[in-house]
Amino acid sequence: MTEKIIEYIEQFVKLTDEEKKQVGSCFKEVKIKKRQFIVQPNFTTKHRNYVYKGAFRAYVVGDEGQDHTINFAIDDWWITDYNSYIFQQPATMFVVALEDSIILQIDYEAEQELKRQNHKFETFFRIIAERGLAFQQRRIISNLIHTAEERYENYVLKYPQIVQRVPQYALASFLGMTTEFLSRIRNKRVAKKS
């Protein structure tokens, strides 16, 4: 399974055979059951998780008990509580499996050592951090300037595979609307196609 993570890394930096062995040995395969948590508040996040197969949801719970979806991750995506992982401090969000999944985990110390030993790994982790930051920026801007309907339409166009795999309540939370409102948008969309 480490071939998959190596293949993913090589989309961004080319590795020698020795570097492939080095990075491959740092990732551990973990099978996760649906509804199992891989990150929970108040526990320091020790791993960055590459989703080999499956789907995850990261969310926080507000003071009123309402949860707010921060992110999703499906096959070939990464997920963790990055604030907790990067600063090695207690997590503030939950990360839960939405389906039976397989992840490849790298722990914080192993990642730091890889980056110290080889500039290529530092470059790789910088690139995926930059891509994640750009995604979050697009999301914030979309939430500020688009209507709920536009946010949904844009998300369906850009990430149809996620829309098909995540529960409606989680998608509604991610897009900043109620489940009922999302149902109305979907029903209107279906009616237009008829």
GROMACS .gro file of C-alpha atoms in nm:
model
  194
    1MET     CA    1   0.000   0.000   0.000
    2THR     CA    2   0.295   0.230   0.045
    3GLU     CA    3   0.326   0.234  -0.335
    4LYS     CA    4   0.011   0.449  -0.338
    5ILE     CA    5   0.160   0.717  -0.111
    6ILE     CA    6   0.483   0.712  -0.311
    7GLU     CA    7   0.285   0.753  -0.634
    8TYR     CA    8   0.100   1.046  -0.475
    9ILE     CA    9   0.422   1.215  -0.353
   10GLU     CA   10   0.581   1.174  -0.696
   11GLN     CA   11   0.309   1.393  -0.847
   12PHE     CA   12   0.493   1.678  -0.673
   13VAL     CA   13   0.858   1.566  -0.630
   14LYS     CA   14   1.052   1.286  -0.799
   15LEU     CA   15   1.210   1.031  -0.564
   16THR     CA   16   1.506   0.798  -0.593
   17ASP     CA   17   1.461   0.431  -0.498
   18GLU     CA   18   1.628   0.502  -0.164
   19GLU     CA   19   1.396   0.799  -0.096
   20LYS     CA   20   1.095   0.582  -0.181
   21LYS     CA   21   1.205   0.327   0.079
   22GLN     CA   22   1.272   0.601   0.329
   23VAL     CA   23   0.932   0.767   0.298
   24GLY     CA   24   0.744   0.438   0.259
   25SER     CA   25   0.880   0.314   0.591
   26CYS     CA   26   0.735   0.621   0.768
   27PHE     CA   27   0.372   0.545   0.682
   28LYS     CA   28   0.161   0.293   0.868
   29GLU     CA   29  -0.157   0.138   0.724
   30VAL     CA   30  -0.458   0.163   0.956
   31LYS     CA   31  -0.807   0.023   0.894
   32ILE     CA   32  -1.083   0.244   1.030
   33LYS     CA   33  -1.447   0.144   1.081
   34LYS     CA   34  -1.739   0.367   0.987
   35ARG     CA   35  -1.814   0.613   1.274
   36GLN     CA   36  -1.468   0.560   1.429
   37PHE     CA   37  -1.287   0.877   1.536
   38ILE     CA   38  -0.924   0.934   1.440
   39VAL     CA   39  -0.905   1.279   1.606
   40GLN     CA   40  -1.093   1.402   1.913
   41PRO     CA   41  -1.087   1.734   2.101
   42ASN     CA   42  -0.848   1.769   2.395
   43PHE     CA   43  -0.610   1.500   2.267
   44THR     CA   44  -0.297   1.609   2.079
   45THR     CA   45  -0.305   1.493   1.717
   46LYS     CA   46  -0.007   1.268   1.653
   47HIS     CA   47  -0.070   1.179   1.287
   48ARG     CA   48  -0.126   1.327   0.945
   49ASN     CA   49  -0.360   1.095   0.756
   50TYR     CA   50  -0.361   1.011   0.386
   51VAL     CA   51  -0.692   0.853   0.284
   52TYR     CA   52  -0.606   0.548   0.080
   53LYS     CA   53  -0.971   0.443   0.059
   54GLY     CA   54  -1.272   0.584   0.237
   55ALA     CA   55  -1.432   0.907   0.351
   56PHE     CA   56  -1.387   1.130   0.656
   57ARG     CA   57  -1.546   1.438   0.804
   58ALA     CA   58  -1.374   1.695   1.028
   59TYR     CA   59  -1.605   1.905   1.242
   60VAL     CA   60  -1.635   2.117   1.556
   61VAL     CA   61  -1.923   2.142   1.800
   62GLY     CA   62  -2.043   2.489   1.901
   63ASP     CA   63  -2.159   2.598   2.246
   64GLU     CA   64  -2.522   2.527   2.155
   65GLY     CA   65  -2.434   2.170   2.057
   66GLN     CA   66  -2.462   2.231   1.682
   67ASP     CA   67  -2.181   2.081   1.477
   68HIS     CA   68  -2.004   2.262   1.194
   69THR     CA   69  -1.825   2.068   0.922
   70ILE     CA   70  -1.475   2.201   0.857
   71ASN     CA   71  -1.360   1.958   0.591
   72PHE     CA   72  -1.409   1.628   0.411
   73ALA     CA   73  -1.149   1.387   0.282
   74ILE     CA   74  -1.196   1.098   0.043
   75ASP     CA   75  -0.953   0.877  -0.152
   76ASP     CA   76  -0.622   1.055  -0.221
   77TRP     CA   77  -0.693   1.340   0.023
   78TRP     CA   78  -0.533   1.428   0.357
   79ILE     CA   79  -0.706   1.499   0.686
   80THR     CA   80  -0.623   1.575   1.049
   81ASP     CA   81  -0.664   1.861   1.294
   82TYR     CA   82  -0.380   2.062   1.143
   83ASN     CA   83  -0.360   2.317   1.423
   84SER     CA   84  -0.316   2.038   1.676
   85TYR     CA   85  -0.077   1.841   1.454
   86ILE     CA   86   0.149   2.129   1.353
   87PHE     CA   87   0.171   2.290   1.697
   88GLN     CA   88   0.145   1.962   1.892
   89GLN     CA   89  -0.130   2.096   2.117
   90PRO     CA   90  -0.474   1.957   2.206
   91ALA     CA   91  -0.717   1.918   1.916
   92THR     CA   92  -1.031   2.128   1.889
   93MET     CA   93  -1.218   1.919   1.637
   94PHE     CA   94  -1.338   1.570   1.564
   95VAL     CA   95  -1.237   1.366   1.259
   96VAL     CA   96  -1.467   1.070   1.199
   97ALA     CA   97  -1.491   0.801   0.931
   98LEU     CA   98  -1.805   0.825   0.719
   99GLU     CA   99  -1.746   0.477   0.577
  100ASP     CA  100  -1.510   0.187   0.641
  101SER     CA  101  -1.174   0.327   0.540
  102ILE     CA  102  -0.803   0.262   0.508
  103ILE     CA  103  -0.559   0.540   0.590
  104LEU     CA  104  -0.183   0.571   0.573
  105GLN     CA  105  -0.056   0.760   0.876
  106ILE     CA  106   0.269   0.940   0.934
  107ASP     CA  107   0.344   1.054   1.285
  108TYR     CA  108   0.465   1.401   1.367
  109GLU     CA  109   0.820   1.305   1.466
  110ALA     CA  110   0.872   1.089   1.156
  111GLU     CA  111   0.754   1.373   0.933
  112GLN     CA  112   0.986   1.621   1.104
  113GLU     CA  113   1.278   1.382   1.063
  114LEU     CA  114   1.201   1.325   0.694
  115LYS     CA  115   1.197   1.701   0.635
  116ARG     CA  116   1.524   1.748   0.826
  117GLN     CA  117   1.696   1.476   0.626
  118ASN     CA  118   1.584   1.563   0.277
  119HIS     CA  119   1.476   1.887   0.110
  120LYS     CA  120   1.243   1.696  -0.127
  121PHE     CA  121   1.018   1.593   0.162
  122GLU     CA  122   1.015   1.946   0.296
  123THR     CA  123   0.910   2.062  -0.050
  124PHE     CA  124   0.637   1.798  -0.073
  125PHE     CA  125   0.481   1.884   0.264
  126ARG     CA  126   0.503   2.256   0.183
  127ILE     CA  127   0.322   2.201  -0.147
  128ILE     CA  128   0.035   2.008   0.011
  129ALA     CA  129   0.010   2.272   0.287
  130GLU     CA  130  -0.009   2.547   0.025
  131ARG     CA  131  -0.278   2.358  -0.167
  132GLY     CA  132  -0.478   2.310   0.153
  133LEU     CA  133  -0.447   2.679   0.237
  134ALA     CA  134  -0.563   2.778  -0.113
  135PHE     CA  135  -0.865   2.547  -0.078
  136GLN     CA  136  -0.958   2.702   0.258
  137GLN     CA  137  -0.924   3.052   0.111
  138ARG     CA  138  -1.155   2.963  -0.179
  139ARG     CA  139  -1.406   2.823   0.068
  140ILE     CA  140  -1.403   3.139   0.284
  141ILE     CA  141  -1.444   3.363  -0.021
  142SER     CA  142  -1.727   3.147  -0.154
  143ASN     CA  143  -1.907   3.166   0.181
  144LEU     CA  144  -1.873   3.545   0.177
  145ILE     CA  145  -1.976   3.625  -0.180
  146HIS     CA  146  -2.203   3.344  -0.302
  147THR     CA  147  -2.559   3.255  -0.211
  148ALA     CA  148  -2.626   2.917  -0.053
  149GLU     CA  149  -2.759   2.791  -0.385
  150GLU     CA  150  -2.447   2.909  -0.570
  151ARG     CA  151  -2.223   2.745  -0.308
  152TYR     CA  152  -2.404   2.416  -0.356
  153GLU     CA  153  -2.396   2.435  -0.737
  154ASN     CA  154  -2.025   2.520  -0.738
  155TYR     CA  155  -1.944   2.237  -0.496
  156VAL     CA  156  -2.143   1.983  -0.699
  157LEU     CA  157  -1.954   2.084  -1.013
  158LYS     CA  158  -1.611   2.078  -0.850
  159TYR     CA  159  -1.650   1.782  -0.610
  160PRO     CA  160  -1.929   1.553  -0.736
  161GLN     CA  161  -1.766   1.245  -0.583
  162ILE     CA  162  -1.782   1.400  -0.235
  163VAL     CA  163  -2.145   1.505  -0.277
  164GLN     CA  164  -2.231   1.141  -0.357
  165ARG     CA  165  -2.043   0.998  -0.058
  166VAL     CA  166  -2.118   1.226   0.237
  167PRO     CA  167  -2.444   1.250   0.434
  168GLN     CA  168  -2.671   1.542   0.346
  169TYR     CA  169  -2.653   1.688   0.700
  170ALA     CA  170  -2.272   1.701   0.679
  171LEU     CA  171  -2.275   1.862   0.334
  172ALA     CA  172  -2.530   2.120   0.451
  173SER     CA  173  -2.314   2.199   0.754
  174PHE     CA  174  -2.005   2.236   0.535
  175LEU     CA  175  -2.186   2.471   0.296
  176GLY     CA  176  -2.326   2.681   0.582
  177MET     CA  177  -2.695   2.597   0.557
  178THR     CA  178  -2.956   2.379   0.722
  179THR     CA  179  -3.031   2.029   0.597
  180GLU     CA  180  -3.385   2.143   0.513
  181PHE     CA  181  -3.257   2.431   0.301
  182LEU     CA  182  -3.020   2.198   0.117
  183SER     CA  183  -3.315   1.964   0.049
  184ARG     CA  184  -3.509   2.252  -0.104
  185ILE     CA  185  -3.212   2.344  -0.326
  186ARG     CA  186  -3.178   1.982  -0.440
  187ASN     CA  187  -3.551   1.947  -0.506
  188LYS     CA  188  -3.553   2.269  -0.709
  189ARG     CA  189  -3.254   2.140  -0.906
  190VAL     CA  190  -3.432   1.810  -0.981
  191ALA     CA  191  -3.749   1.997  -1.084
  192LYS     CA  192  -3.549   2.209  -1.331
  193LYS     CA  193  -3.407   1.896  -1.495
  194SER     CA  194  -3.754   1.738  -1.534
   0.00000   0.00000   0.00000
